[in-house]
PDB file of C-alpha atoms and ligand atoms in Angstrom:
ATOM      1  CA  MET A   2       0.000   0.000   0.000  1.00 51.00           C
ATOM      2  CA  SER A   3       1.203   3.519  -0.762  1.00 56.00           C
ATOM      3  CA  ILE A   4       2.410   5.408   2.282  1.00 58.00           C
ATOM      4  CA  THR A   5       2.074   8.816   0.704  1.00 55.00           C
ATOM      5  CA  SER A   6      -1.597   9.400   1.426  1.00 60.00           C
ATOM      6  CA  PHE A   7      -4.472   8.155   3.516  1.00 57.00           C
ATOM      7  CA  PRO A   8      -6.743   6.032   1.305  1.00 57.00           C
ATOM      8  CA  GLU A   9      -9.879   7.967   0.364  1.00 59.00           C
ATOM      9  CA  ARG A  10     -13.067   5.922   0.479  1.00 62.00           C
ATOM     10  CA  GLN A  11     -14.689   5.554  -2.920  1.00 64.00           C
ATOM     11  CA  GLY A  12     -17.117   8.293  -3.899  1.00 65.00           C
ATOM     12  CA  SER A  13     -15.888  10.718  -1.257  1.00 69.00           C
ATOM     13  CA  ALA A  14     -16.359  14.353  -2.217  1.00 76.00           C
ATOM     14  CA  ARG A  15     -13.734  15.700   0.196  1.00 92.00           C
ATOM     15  CA  PRO A  16     -10.413  14.565   1.602  1.00 97.00           C
ATOM     16  CA  LYS A  17     -10.412  12.097   4.476  1.00 98.00           C
ATOM     17  CA  VAL A  18     -10.360  13.778   7.874  1.00 98.00           C
ATOM     18  CA  THR A  19      -7.735  12.268  10.172  1.00 98.00           C
ATOM     19  CA  THR A  20      -6.567  13.095  13.681  1.00 98.00           C
ATOM     20  CA  THR A  21      -3.770  15.072  12.019  1.00 98.00           C
ATOM     21  CA  THR A  22      -6.326  17.164  10.111  1.00 98.00           C
ATOM     22  CA  ILE A  23      -7.930  18.065  13.439  1.00 98.00           C
ATOM     23  CA  GLN A  24      -4.618  19.067  14.994  1.00 98.00           C
ATOM     24  CA  GLU A  25      -3.702  21.136  11.918  1.00 98.00           C
ATOM     25  CA  LYS A  26      -7.016  22.957  12.131  1.00 98.00           C
ATOM     26  CA  LYS A  27      -6.107  24.211  15.594  1.00 98.00           C
ATOM     27  CA  GLN A  28      -2.732  25.418  14.332  1.00 98.00           C
ATOM     28  CA  ARG A  29      -4.474  27.280  11.485  1.00 98.00           C
ATOM     29  CA  ARG A  30      -7.148  28.568  13.901  1.00 98.00           C
ATOM     30  CA  GLU A  31      -9.885  26.991  11.770  1.00 98.00           C
ATOM     31  CA  PRO A  32     -12.995  26.018  13.780  1.00 98.00           C
ATOM     32  CA  ILE A  33     -13.488  22.262  14.167  1.00 99.00           C
ATOM     33  CA  THR A  34     -16.989  20.810  13.758  1.00 99.00           C
ATOM     34  CA  CYS A  35     -18.293  17.674  15.402  1.00 99.00           C
ATOM     35  CA  LEU A  36     -21.759  16.143  15.706  1.00 99.00           C
ATOM     36  CA  THR A  37     -23.024  12.883  17.071  1.00 98.00           C
ATOM     37  CA  ALA A  38     -24.650  10.287  14.826  1.00 98.00           C
ATOM     38  CA  TYR A  39     -25.869   6.834  15.691  1.00 98.00           C
ATOM     39  CA  ASP A  40     -27.188   5.307  12.472  1.00 98.00           C
ATOM     40  CA  TYR A  41     -26.638   5.067   8.716  1.00 98.00           C
ATOM     41  CA  PRO A  42     -28.941   7.809   7.359  1.00 98.00           C
ATOM     42  CA  SER A  43     -28.029  10.470   9.898  1.00 98.00           C
ATOM     43  CA  ALA A  44     -24.301   9.694   9.707  1.00 98.00           C
ATOM     44  CA  ARG A  45     -24.453   9.889   5.940  1.00 98.00           C
ATOM     45  CA  LEU A  46     -26.122  13.288   5.980  1.00 98.00           C
ATOM     46  CA  VAL A  47     -23.727  14.636   8.615  1.00 98.00           C
ATOM     47  CA  ASP A  48     -20.729  13.411   6.612  1.00 98.00           C
ATOM     48  CA  GLU A  49     -22.059  14.762   3.336  1.00 97.00           C
ATOM     49  CA  ALA A  50     -22.640  18.158   4.992  1.00 98.00           C
ATOM     50  CA  GLY A  51     -18.879  18.337   5.589  1.00 98.00           C
ATOM     51  CA  ILE A  52     -18.687  17.961   9.385  1.00 98.00           C
ATOM     52  CA  ASP A  53     -15.117  17.113  10.494  1.00 98.00           C
ATOM     53  CA  MET A  54     -15.794  14.496  13.152  1.00 99.00           C
ATOM     54  CA  ILE A  55     -18.700  12.154  13.888  1.00 99.00           C
ATOM     55  CA  LEU A  56     -18.950  10.931  17.444  1.00 99.00           C
ATOM     56  CA  VAL A  57     -20.976   7.808  18.089  1.00 98.00           C
ATOM     57  CA  GLY A  58     -21.712   9.184  21.534  1.00 98.00           C
ATOM     58  CA  ASP A  59     -22.949   7.169  24.472  1.00 98.00           C
ATOM     59  CA  SER A  60     -25.683   9.826  24.549  1.00 98.00           C
ATOM     60  CA  LEU A  61     -27.376   7.319  22.235  1.00 98.00           C
ATOM     61  CA  ALA A  62     -28.413   5.577  25.446  1.00 98.00           C
ATOM     62  CA  MET A  63     -30.823   8.421  26.149  1.00 97.00           C
ATOM     63  CA  VAL A  64     -31.445   9.881  22.694  1.00 97.00           C
ATOM     64  CA  VAL A  65     -32.024   6.689  20.729  1.00 97.00           C
ATOM     65  CA  LEU A  66     -32.516   3.873  23.240  1.00 98.00           C
ATOM     66  CA  GLY A  67     -34.680   5.769  25.729  1.00 97.00           C
ATOM     67  CA  TYR A  68     -32.602   5.131  28.873  1.00 97.00           C
ATOM     68  CA  GLU A  69     -32.702   7.707  31.669  1.00 96.00           C
ATOM     69  CA  ASN A  70     -28.941   8.339  31.541  1.00 97.00           C
ATOM     70  CA  THR A  71     -25.891   7.096  29.651  1.00 98.00           C
ATOM     71  CA  LEU A  72     -24.826   4.471  32.201  1.00 98.00           C
ATOM     72  CA  PRO A  73     -26.728   1.376  30.990  1.00 98.00           C
ATOM     73  CA  VAL A  74     -25.563   1.327  27.356  1.00 98.00           C
ATOM     74  CA  THR A  75     -23.260  -1.624  26.637  1.00 98.00           C
ATOM     75  CA  VAL A  76     -20.200  -2.131  24.477  1.00 98.00           C
ATOM     76  CA  ASP A  77     -22.211  -4.430  22.203  1.00 98.00           C
ATOM     77  CA  GLU A  78     -24.931  -1.804  21.720  1.00 98.00           C
ATOM     78  CA  MET A  79     -22.318   0.864  20.994  1.00 98.00           C
ATOM     79  CA  LEU A  80     -20.572  -1.464  18.531  1.00 98.00           C
ATOM     80  CA  HIS A  81     -23.841  -2.077  16.701  1.00 98.00           C
ATOM     81  CA  HIS A  82     -24.385   1.656  16.175  1.00 98.00           C
ATOM     82  CA  THR A  83     -20.741   2.390  15.386  1.00 98.00           C
ATOM     83  CA  ARG A  84     -20.858  -0.193  12.578  1.00 98.00           C
ATOM     84  CA  ALA A  85     -23.903   1.502  11.044  1.00 98.00           C
ATOM     85  CA  VAL A  86     -22.171   4.877  11.184  1.00 98.00           C
ATOM     86  CA  ARG A  87     -18.970   3.420   9.730  1.00 98.00           C
ATOM     87  CA  ARG A  88     -20.894   2.063   6.733  1.00 98.00           C
ATOM     88  CA  ALA A  89     -22.242   5.561   6.036  1.00 98.00           C
ATOM     89  CA  VAL A  90     -19.187   7.758   6.481  1.00 98.00           C
ATOM     90  CA  LYS A  91     -16.591   8.395   3.790  1.00 98.00           C
ATOM     91  CA  SER A  92     -14.671  11.443   4.986  1.00 98.00           C
ATOM     92  CA  ALA A  93     -15.399  12.472   8.567  1.00 98.00           C
ATOM     93  CA  LEU A  94     -13.325  11.046  11.401  1.00 98.00           C
ATOM     94  CA  VAL A  95     -15.405   8.387  13.174  1.00 99.00           C
ATOM     95  CA  ILE A  96     -14.974   8.329  16.947  1.00 99.00           C
ATOM     96  CA  ALA A  97     -16.586   5.732  19.207  1.00 98.00           C
ATOM     97  CA  ASP A  98     -17.491   6.700  22.746  1.00 98.00           C
ATOM     98  CA  MET A  99     -16.384   4.107  25.312  1.00 98.00           C
ATOM     99  CA  PRO A 100     -19.449   3.423  27.467  1.00 98.00           C
ATOM    100  CA  TYR A 101     -19.540   3.395  31.247  1.00 98.00           C
ATOM    101  CA  ALA A 102     -17.714   0.421  32.843  1.00 98.00           C
ATOM    102  CA  SER A 103     -15.987  -0.511  29.590  1.00 98.00           C
ATOM    103  CA  TYR A 104     -12.723   1.081  30.817  1.00 98.00           C
ATOM    104  CA  HIS A 105     -13.347   1.892  34.466  1.00 98.00           C
ATOM    105  CA  LEU A 106     -12.563  -1.497  35.990  1.00 97.00           C
ATOM    106  CA  SER A 107      -9.086  -2.125  34.579  1.00 98.00           C
ATOM    107  CA  VAL A 108      -6.740  -0.687  31.975  1.00 98.00           C
ATOM    108  CA  GLU A 109      -6.487  -4.143  30.425  1.00 98.00           C
ATOM    109  CA  GLU A 110     -10.222  -4.334  29.892  1.00 98.00           C
ATOM    110  CA  GLY A 111     -10.297  -0.756  28.582  1.00 98.00           C
ATOM    111  CA  VAL A 112      -7.706  -1.536  25.915  1.00 98.00           C
ATOM    112  CA  ARG A 113      -9.505  -4.757  24.942  1.00 98.00           C
ATOM    113  CA  ASN A 114     -12.841  -2.960  24.585  1.00 98.00           C
ATOM    114  CA  ALA A 115     -11.317  -0.034  22.674  1.00 98.00           C
ATOM    115  CA  ALA A 116      -9.675  -2.457  20.252  1.00 98.00           C
ATOM    116  CA  ARG A 117     -13.100  -3.966  19.552  1.00 98.00           C
ATOM    117  CA  PHE A 118     -14.346  -0.549  18.393  1.00 98.00           C
ATOM    118  CA  VAL A 119     -11.461  -0.297  15.940  1.00 98.00           C
ATOM    119  CA  LYS A 120     -11.358  -3.923  14.804  1.00 98.00           C
ATOM    120  CA  GLU A 121     -15.038  -4.882  14.798  1.00 98.00           C
ATOM    121  CA  ALA A 122     -16.718  -1.542  14.055  1.00 98.00           C
ATOM    122  CA  GLY A 123     -14.190   0.503  12.079  1.00 98.00           C
ATOM    123  CA  ALA A 124     -13.823   3.374  14.553  1.00 98.00           C
ATOM    124  CA  GLU A 125     -10.772   5.548  13.975  1.00 98.00           C
ATOM    125  CA  ALA A 126     -10.516   6.789  17.553  1.00 99.00           C
ATOM    126  CA  VAL A 127     -12.204   6.331  20.916  1.00 99.00           C
ATOM    127  CA  LYS A 128     -13.359   8.840  23.518  1.00 98.00           C
ATOM    128  CA  VAL A 129     -12.920   8.314  27.251  1.00 98.00           C
ATOM    129  CA  GLU A 130     -14.182  10.532  30.050  1.00 98.00           C
ATOM    130  CA  GLY A 131     -11.767  11.786  32.718  1.00 98.00           C
ATOM    131  CA  GLY A 132      -8.401  13.543  32.934  1.00 98.00           C
ATOM    132  CA  GLU A 133      -5.451  12.636  35.170  1.00 98.00           C
ATOM    133  CA  LYS A 134      -6.980   9.344  36.245  1.00 98.00           C
ATOM    134  CA  ARG A 135      -7.099   8.096  32.615  1.00 98.00           C
ATOM    135  CA  ILE A 136      -3.461   8.737  31.728  1.00 98.00           C
ATOM    136  CA  ASP A 137      -2.279   5.122  32.152  1.00 98.00           C
ATOM    137  CA  LEU A 138      -5.169   3.929  30.002  1.00 98.00           C
ATOM    138  CA  ILE A 139      -4.429   6.543  27.336  1.00 98.00           C
ATOM    139  CA  HIS A 140      -0.766   5.473  27.128  1.00 98.00           C
ATOM    140  CA  ARG A 141      -1.843   1.868  26.744  1.00 98.00           C
ATOM    141  CA  LEU A 142      -4.366   2.822  24.047  1.00 98.00           C
ATOM    142  CA  HIS A 143      -1.639   4.655  22.169  1.00 98.00           C
ATOM    143  CA  ASP A 144       0.575   1.565  22.501  1.00 98.00           C
ATOM    144  CA  ALA A 145      -2.292  -0.291  20.819  1.00 98.00           C
ATOM    145  CA  GLU A 146      -2.333   2.356  18.014  1.00 98.00           C
ATOM    146  CA  ILE A 147      -5.693   3.780  19.055  1.00 98.00           C
ATOM    147  CA  PRO A 148      -6.062   7.578  18.969  1.00 98.00           C
ATOM    148  CA  VAL A 149      -7.929   9.013  21.948  1.00 99.00           C
ATOM    149  CA  MET A 150     -10.283  11.936  22.422  1.00 99.00           C
ATOM    150  CA  GLY A 151     -10.354  13.119  26.059  1.00 98.00           C
ATOM    151  CA  HIS A 152     -13.454  14.495  27.779  1.00 98.00           C
ATOM    152  CA  ILE A 153     -13.414  16.624  30.944  1.00 98.00           C
ATOM    153  CA  GLY A 154     -15.731  18.983  32.792  1.00 98.00           C
ATOM    154  CA  LEU A 155     -19.287  17.733  33.011  1.00 98.00           C
ATOM    155  CA  THR A 156     -18.706  14.060  32.304  1.00 98.00           C
ATOM    156  CA  PRO A 157     -22.125  12.342  32.168  1.00 97.00           C
ATOM    157  CA  GLN A 158     -20.695   8.950  33.192  1.00 98.00           C
ATOM    158  CA  SER A 159     -19.823  10.582  36.570  1.00 97.00           C
ATOM    159  CA  LEU A 160     -23.486  11.512  37.069  1.00 96.00           C
ATOM    160  CA  HIS A 161     -23.706  10.004  40.557  1.00 97.00           C
ATOM    161  CA  THR A 162     -20.388  11.353  41.824  1.00 95.00           C
ATOM    162  CA  MET A 163     -21.209  14.826  40.448  1.00 96.00           C
ATOM    163  CA  GLY A 164     -24.636  14.682  42.105  1.00 95.00           C
ATOM    164  CA  GLY A 165     -26.451  15.489  38.866  1.00 94.00           C
ATOM    165  CA  TYR A 166     -25.704  17.233  35.596  1.00 96.00           C
ATOM    166  CA  LYS A 167     -24.096  20.393  36.979  1.00 96.00           C
ATOM    167  CA  VAL A 168     -21.800  22.935  35.365  1.00 97.00           C
ATOM    168  CA  GLN A 169     -18.274  22.104  36.543  1.00 97.00           C
ATOM    169  CA  GLY A 170     -15.225  24.304  37.206  1.00 97.00           C
ATOM    170  CA  LYS A 171     -16.947  27.053  39.129  1.00 97.00           C
ATOM    171  CA  SER A 172     -14.574  27.291  42.142  1.00 98.00           C
ATOM    172  CA  LEU A 173     -10.855  28.071  42.003  1.00 98.00           C
ATOM    173  CA  ALA A 174     -10.050  24.571  43.275  1.00 98.00           C
ATOM    174  CA  ALA A 175     -12.236  23.011  40.574  1.00 98.00           C
ATOM    175  CA  ILE A 176     -10.640  25.196  37.903  1.00 98.00           C
ATOM    176  CA  GLU A 177      -7.182  24.107  39.073  1.00 98.00           C
ATOM    177  CA  GLN A 178      -8.203  20.438  38.824  1.00 98.00           C
ATOM    178  CA  LEU A 179      -9.666  20.973  35.351  1.00 98.00           C
ATOM    179  CA  MET A 180      -6.446  22.636  34.246  1.00 98.00           C
ATOM    180  CA  ARG A 181      -4.389  19.735  35.670  1.00 98.00           C
ATOM    181  CA  ASP A 182      -6.645  17.283  33.817  1.00 98.00           C
ATOM    182  CA  ALA A 183      -6.352  19.201  30.542  1.00 98.00           C
ATOM    183  CA  VAL A 184      -2.561  19.477  30.789  1.00 98.00           C
ATOM    184  CA  ALA A 185      -2.274  15.769  31.657  1.00 98.00           C
ATOM    185  CA  LEU A 186      -4.363  14.840  28.602  1.00 98.00           C
ATOM    186  CA  ASP A 187      -2.333  17.211  26.435  1.00 98.00           C
ATOM    187  CA  ARG A 188       0.948  15.659  27.601  1.00 98.00           C
ATOM    188  CA  ALA A 189      -0.441  12.157  27.130  1.00 98.00           C
ATOM    189  CA  GLY A 190      -1.005  13.030  23.472  1.00 98.00           C
ATOM    190  CA  VAL A 191      -4.772  12.803  23.020  1.00 98.00           C
ATOM    191  CA  PHE A 192      -5.750  14.236  19.631  1.00 98.00           C
ATOM    192  CA  SER A 193      -8.575  16.381  21.006  1.00 98.00           C
ATOM    193  CA  ILE A 194     -10.286  17.183  24.294  1.00 99.00           C
ATOM    194  CA  VAL A 195     -14.037  17.635  24.766  1.00 98.00           C
ATOM    195  CA  LEU A 196     -14.757  20.381  27.301  1.00 98.00           C
ATOM    196  CA  GLU A 197     -18.316  19.936  28.492  1.00 98.00           C
ATOM    197  CA  GLY A 198     -20.408  22.162  30.752  1.00 98.00           C
ATOM    198  CA  ILE A 199     -17.779  24.551  32.075  1.00 98.00           C
ATOM    199  CA  PRO A 200     -17.659  28.366  32.242  1.00 98.00           C
ATOM    200  CA  CYS A 201     -16.500  29.910  28.977  1.00 98.00           C
ATOM    201  CA  GLU A 202     -13.651  31.749  30.742  1.00 98.00           C
ATOM    202  CA  VAL A 203     -12.215  28.445  31.978  1.00 98.00           C
ATOM    203  CA  ALA A 204     -12.595  26.793  28.553  1.00 98.00           C
ATOM    204  CA  ALA A 205     -10.808  29.759  26.953  1.00 98.00           C
ATOM    205  CA  MET A 206      -7.925  29.461  29.445  1.00 98.00           C
ATOM    206  CA  ILE A 207      -7.564  25.707  28.829  1.00 98.00           C
ATOM    207  CA  THR A 208      -7.737  26.182  25.055  1.00 98.00           C
ATOM    208  CA  ALA A 209      -4.943  28.763  25.180  1.00 98.00           C
ATOM    209  CA  GLU A 210      -2.834  26.586  27.491  1.00 98.00           C
ATOM    210  CA  VAL A 211      -2.858  23.259  25.625  1.00 98.00           C
ATOM    211  CA  SER A 212      -1.698  22.487  22.110  1.00 98.00           C
ATOM    212  CA  THR A 213      -4.375  19.783  21.776  1.00 98.00           C
ATOM    213  CA  PRO A 214      -7.548  20.994  20.003  1.00 98.00           C
ATOM    214  CA  THR A 215     -10.451  21.551  22.413  1.00 99.00           C
ATOM    215  CA  VAL A 216     -14.009  20.820  21.338  1.00 99.00           C
ATOM    216  CA  GLY A 217     -16.641  22.501  23.472  1.00 98.00           C
ATOM    217  CA  ILE A 218     -20.169  21.584  24.382  1.00 98.00           C
ATOM    218  CA  GLY A 219     -21.641  24.160  26.728  1.00 98.00           C
ATOM    219  CA  ALA A 220     -18.165  25.639  27.106  1.00 98.00           C
ATOM    220  CA  GLY A 221     -18.442  28.905  25.176  1.00 98.00           C
ATOM    221  CA  ALA A 222     -17.079  30.278  21.938  1.00 98.00           C
ATOM    222  CA  ASP A 223     -13.335  30.174  22.588  1.00 98.00           C
ATOM    223  CA  CYS A 224     -12.827  26.426  22.172  1.00 98.00           C
ATOM    224  CA  ASP A 225     -11.116  25.249  18.996  1.00 98.00           C
ATOM    225  CA  GLY A 226     -14.332  23.563  17.882  1.00 98.00           C
ATOM    226  CA  GLN A 227     -17.869  22.729  18.902  1.00 99.00           C
ATOM    227  CA  VAL A 228     -19.753  19.466  19.305  1.00 98.00           C
ATOM    228  CA  LEU A 229     -23.498  18.988  19.756  1.00 98.00           C
ATOM    229  CA  VAL A 230     -25.856  16.048  19.888  1.00 98.00           C
ATOM    230  CA  LEU A 231     -27.536  15.724  16.485  1.00 98.00           C
ATOM    231  CA  HIS A 232     -30.962  15.008  17.956  1.00 98.00           C
ATOM    232  CA  ASP A 233     -30.711  18.173  20.081  1.00 98.00           C
ATOM    233  CA  ILE A 234     -30.135  20.443  17.082  1.00 98.00           C
ATOM    234  CA  LEU A 235     -32.979  18.691  15.242  1.00 98.00           C
ATOM    235  CA  LYS A 236     -35.429  19.028  18.156  1.00 97.00           C
ATOM    236  CA  LEU A 237     -35.762  15.267  18.301  1.00 97.00           C
ATOM    237  CA  THR A 238     -35.248  14.899  22.031  1.00 95.00           C
ATOM    238  CA  PHE A 239     -38.224  15.076  24.276  1.00 92.00           C
ATOM    239  CA  ALA A 240     -36.654  16.911  27.207  1.00 89.00           C
ATOM    240  CA  GLN A 241     -36.146  20.625  27.738  1.00 93.00           C
ATOM    241  CA  PRO A 242     -32.921  21.454  25.853  1.00 95.00           C
ATOM    242  CA  ALA A 243     -29.867  22.673  27.763  1.00 96.00           C
ATOM    243  CA  LYS A 244     -29.003  26.386  27.536  1.00 97.00           C
ATOM    244  CA  PHE A 245     -26.195  25.799  25.031  1.00 98.00           C
ATOM    245  CA  VAL A 246     -28.331  23.860  22.522  1.00 98.00           C
ATOM    246  CA  ARG A 247     -29.314  25.724  19.385  1.00 98.00           C
ATOM    247  CA  GLN A 248     -32.136  24.048  17.490  1.00 98.00           C
ATOM    248  CA  TYR A 249     -31.611  24.290  13.742  1.00 98.00           C
ATOM    249  CA  GLY A 250     -34.683  22.330  12.702  1.00 98.00           C
ATOM    250  CA  ASP A 251     -37.804  20.642  13.978  1.00 98.00           C
ATOM    251  CA  ALA A 252     -37.568  16.988  13.012  1.00 98.00           C
ATOM    252  CA  ALA A 253     -40.156  16.083  15.654  1.00 98.00           C
ATOM    253  CA  ALA A 254     -42.770  18.241  13.900  1.00 98.00           C
ATOM    254  CA  LEU A 255     -41.663  16.969  10.477  1.00 98.00           C
ATOM    255  CA  ILE A 256     -42.064  13.311  11.530  1.00 98.00           C
ATOM    256  CA  SER A 257     -45.259  13.932  13.434  1.00 98.00           C
ATOM    257  CA  ASN A 258     -46.902  15.793  10.530  1.00 98.00           C
ATOM    258  CA  ALA A 259     -45.861  13.151   7.992  1.00 98.00           C
ATOM    259  CA  VAL A 260     -47.136  10.277  10.151  1.00 98.00           C
ATOM    260  CA  THR A 261     -50.449  12.036  10.848  1.00 98.00           C
ATOM    261  CA  ALA A 262     -50.920  12.761   7.129  1.00 98.00           C
ATOM    262  CA  PHE A 263     -50.221   9.089   6.250  1.00 98.00           C
ATOM    263  CA  LYS A 264     -52.745   7.896   8.833  1.00 98.00           C
ATOM    264  CA  HIS A 265     -55.342  10.324   7.484  1.00 98.00           C
ATOM    265  CA  ASP A 266     -54.743   9.292   3.854  1.00 98.00           C
ATOM    266  CA  VAL A 267     -54.997   5.558   4.611  1.00 98.00           C
ATOM    267  CA  GLU A 268     -58.144   5.997   6.697  1.00 98.00           C
ATOM    268  CA  SER A 269     -59.810   8.238   4.097  1.00 98.00           C
ATOM    269  CA  GLY A 270     -58.816   6.021   1.134  1.00 98.00           C
ATOM    270  CA  ALA A 271     -56.626   8.753  -0.370  1.00 98.00           C
ATOM    271  CA  TYR A 272     -53.589   6.471  -0.225  1.00 98.00           C
ATOM    272  CA  PRO A 273     -52.518   4.673  -2.324  1.00 98.00           C
ATOM    273  CA  SER A 274     -53.665   6.332  -5.563  1.00 98.00           C
ATOM    274  CA  ASP A 275     -53.784   4.596  -8.943  1.00 97.00           C
ATOM    275  CA  GLU A 276     -50.395   6.151  -9.811  1.00 98.00           C
ATOM    276  CA  GLU A 277     -48.928   4.661  -6.650  1.00 98.00           C
ATOM    277  CA  SER A 278     -50.091   1.132  -7.614  1.00 98.00           C
ATOM    278  CA  TYR A 279     -48.542  -1.480  -9.923  1.00 98.00           C
ATOM    279  CA  HIS A 280     -50.615  -2.591 -12.925  1.00 97.00           C
ATOM    280  CA  LEU A 281     -50.784  -5.772 -14.950  1.00 96.00           C
ATOM    281  CA  PRO A 282     -49.079  -5.753 -18.351  1.00 95.00           C
ATOM    282  CA  LYS A 283     -51.526  -5.399 -21.296  1.00 92.00           C
ATOM    283  CA  GLU A 284     -51.012  -8.993 -22.500  1.00 89.00           C
ATOM    284  CA  THR A 285     -51.966 -10.450 -19.103  1.00 95.00           C
ATOM    285  CA  LYS A 286     -54.750  -8.004 -18.365  1.00 93.00           C
ATOM    286  CA  ALA A 287     -57.385  -9.298 -20.842  1.00 92.00           C
ATOM    287  CA  ALA A 288     -56.959 -12.951 -19.747  1.00 92.00           C
ATOM    288  CA  PHE A 289     -56.896 -11.922 -16.087  1.00 94.00           C
ATOM    289  CA  GLU A 290     -60.170  -9.966 -16.471  1.00 92.00           C
ATOM    290  CA  THR A 291     -61.866 -12.921 -18.190  1.00 92.00           C
ATOM    291  CA  ILE A 292     -60.890 -15.197 -15.280  1.00 93.00           C
ATOM    292  CA  ALA A 293     -61.999 -12.611 -12.722  1.00 90.00           C
ATOM    293  CA  ALA A 294     -65.371 -12.196 -14.514  1.00 92.00           C
ATOM    294  CA  ARG A 295     -65.869 -15.990 -14.532  1.00 93.00           C
ATOM    295  CA  LYS A 296     -65.125 -16.152 -10.828  1.00 89.00           C
ATOM    296  CA  ARG A 297     -67.617 -13.376 -10.122  1.00 90.00           C
ATOM    297  CA  ALA A 298     -70.285 -15.189 -12.171  1.00 91.00           C
ATOM    298  CA  MET A 299     -69.784 -18.424 -10.200  1.00 88.00           C
ATOM    299  CA  ARG A 300     -70.375 -16.708  -6.846  1.00 82.00           C
TER     300      ARG A 300
HETATM  301  O1  KIV B  11     -22.168  11.102  24.186  1.00 82.85           O
HETATM  302  C1  KIV B  11     -22.090  12.227  23.694  1.00 82.85           C
HETATM  303  O2  KIV B  11     -22.932  12.610  22.888  1.00 82.85           O
HETATM  304  C2  KIV B  11     -20.976  13.072  24.101  1.00 82.85           C
HETATM  305  C3  KIV B  11     -20.824  14.434  23.583  1.00 82.85           C
HETATM  306  C4  KIV B  11     -21.914  15.255  23.281  1.00 82.85           C
HETATM  307  C5  KIV B  11     -19.573  15.107  23.825  1.00 82.85           C
HETATM  308  O3  KIV B  11     -20.169  12.638  24.849  1.00 82.85           O
END
């Protein structure tokens, strides 16, 4: 295989995004875009719209599978969705989120599970929540040739230790810890760091301090990029959106209106029309009508 370029997937309209592309974007001060996707059609549309990175987030537990929080989703469920996304995406960098308890119990198990995302689902990187306490794991993942996206601040897998989904980094001590976490991730060589639910001033300070690209969600405008949950921007979640969510469409209304119209058309006989039906070829039709007429006469 040629070593001069990363192989483009067939039919791709833009160059393949790699972890290097993301790091170069920070150096050029070009904003980085990232959205979640969990299935083939949405991943395809996100990729074709030119988004840099697609995260198969464990938020799928809540958004797609209807769980109350992200904790119950399993490696096998995440693999299933990552495979669907992989089949859809030609250019964007595909990142799989490591679910709760897939890397918390031992480094060994974390590496084994991460390797499954690469080997069995085609992920190009994995995301793990936590800063300093994940450094050993991150080194081991790098030894296994797996790029890592860090995630600090409001880390939803720490729901119970945080005592709810609360903005983090509000006290000086908490800011110091966040900074230590960010610097540790930076030194460990992660290719990007998600900063979630922290004051914009703190996110700006971290972003200026580390050479790793930061990707914010509820962390203000000074991060190197932004990530949002696709279903949030499409108004396809049923909860009150967080303050940082901007809704760019109303997929809930679109689906609801289409389904209601279908129901109405079926019940009123308006669907299907003659144009929406298949018809017999001419040569069969005459014989078919003769048989049908005979059958009617025998009744
Ligand atoms: O699971 C997820 O969707 C996430 C992000 C939004 C960062 O972790």
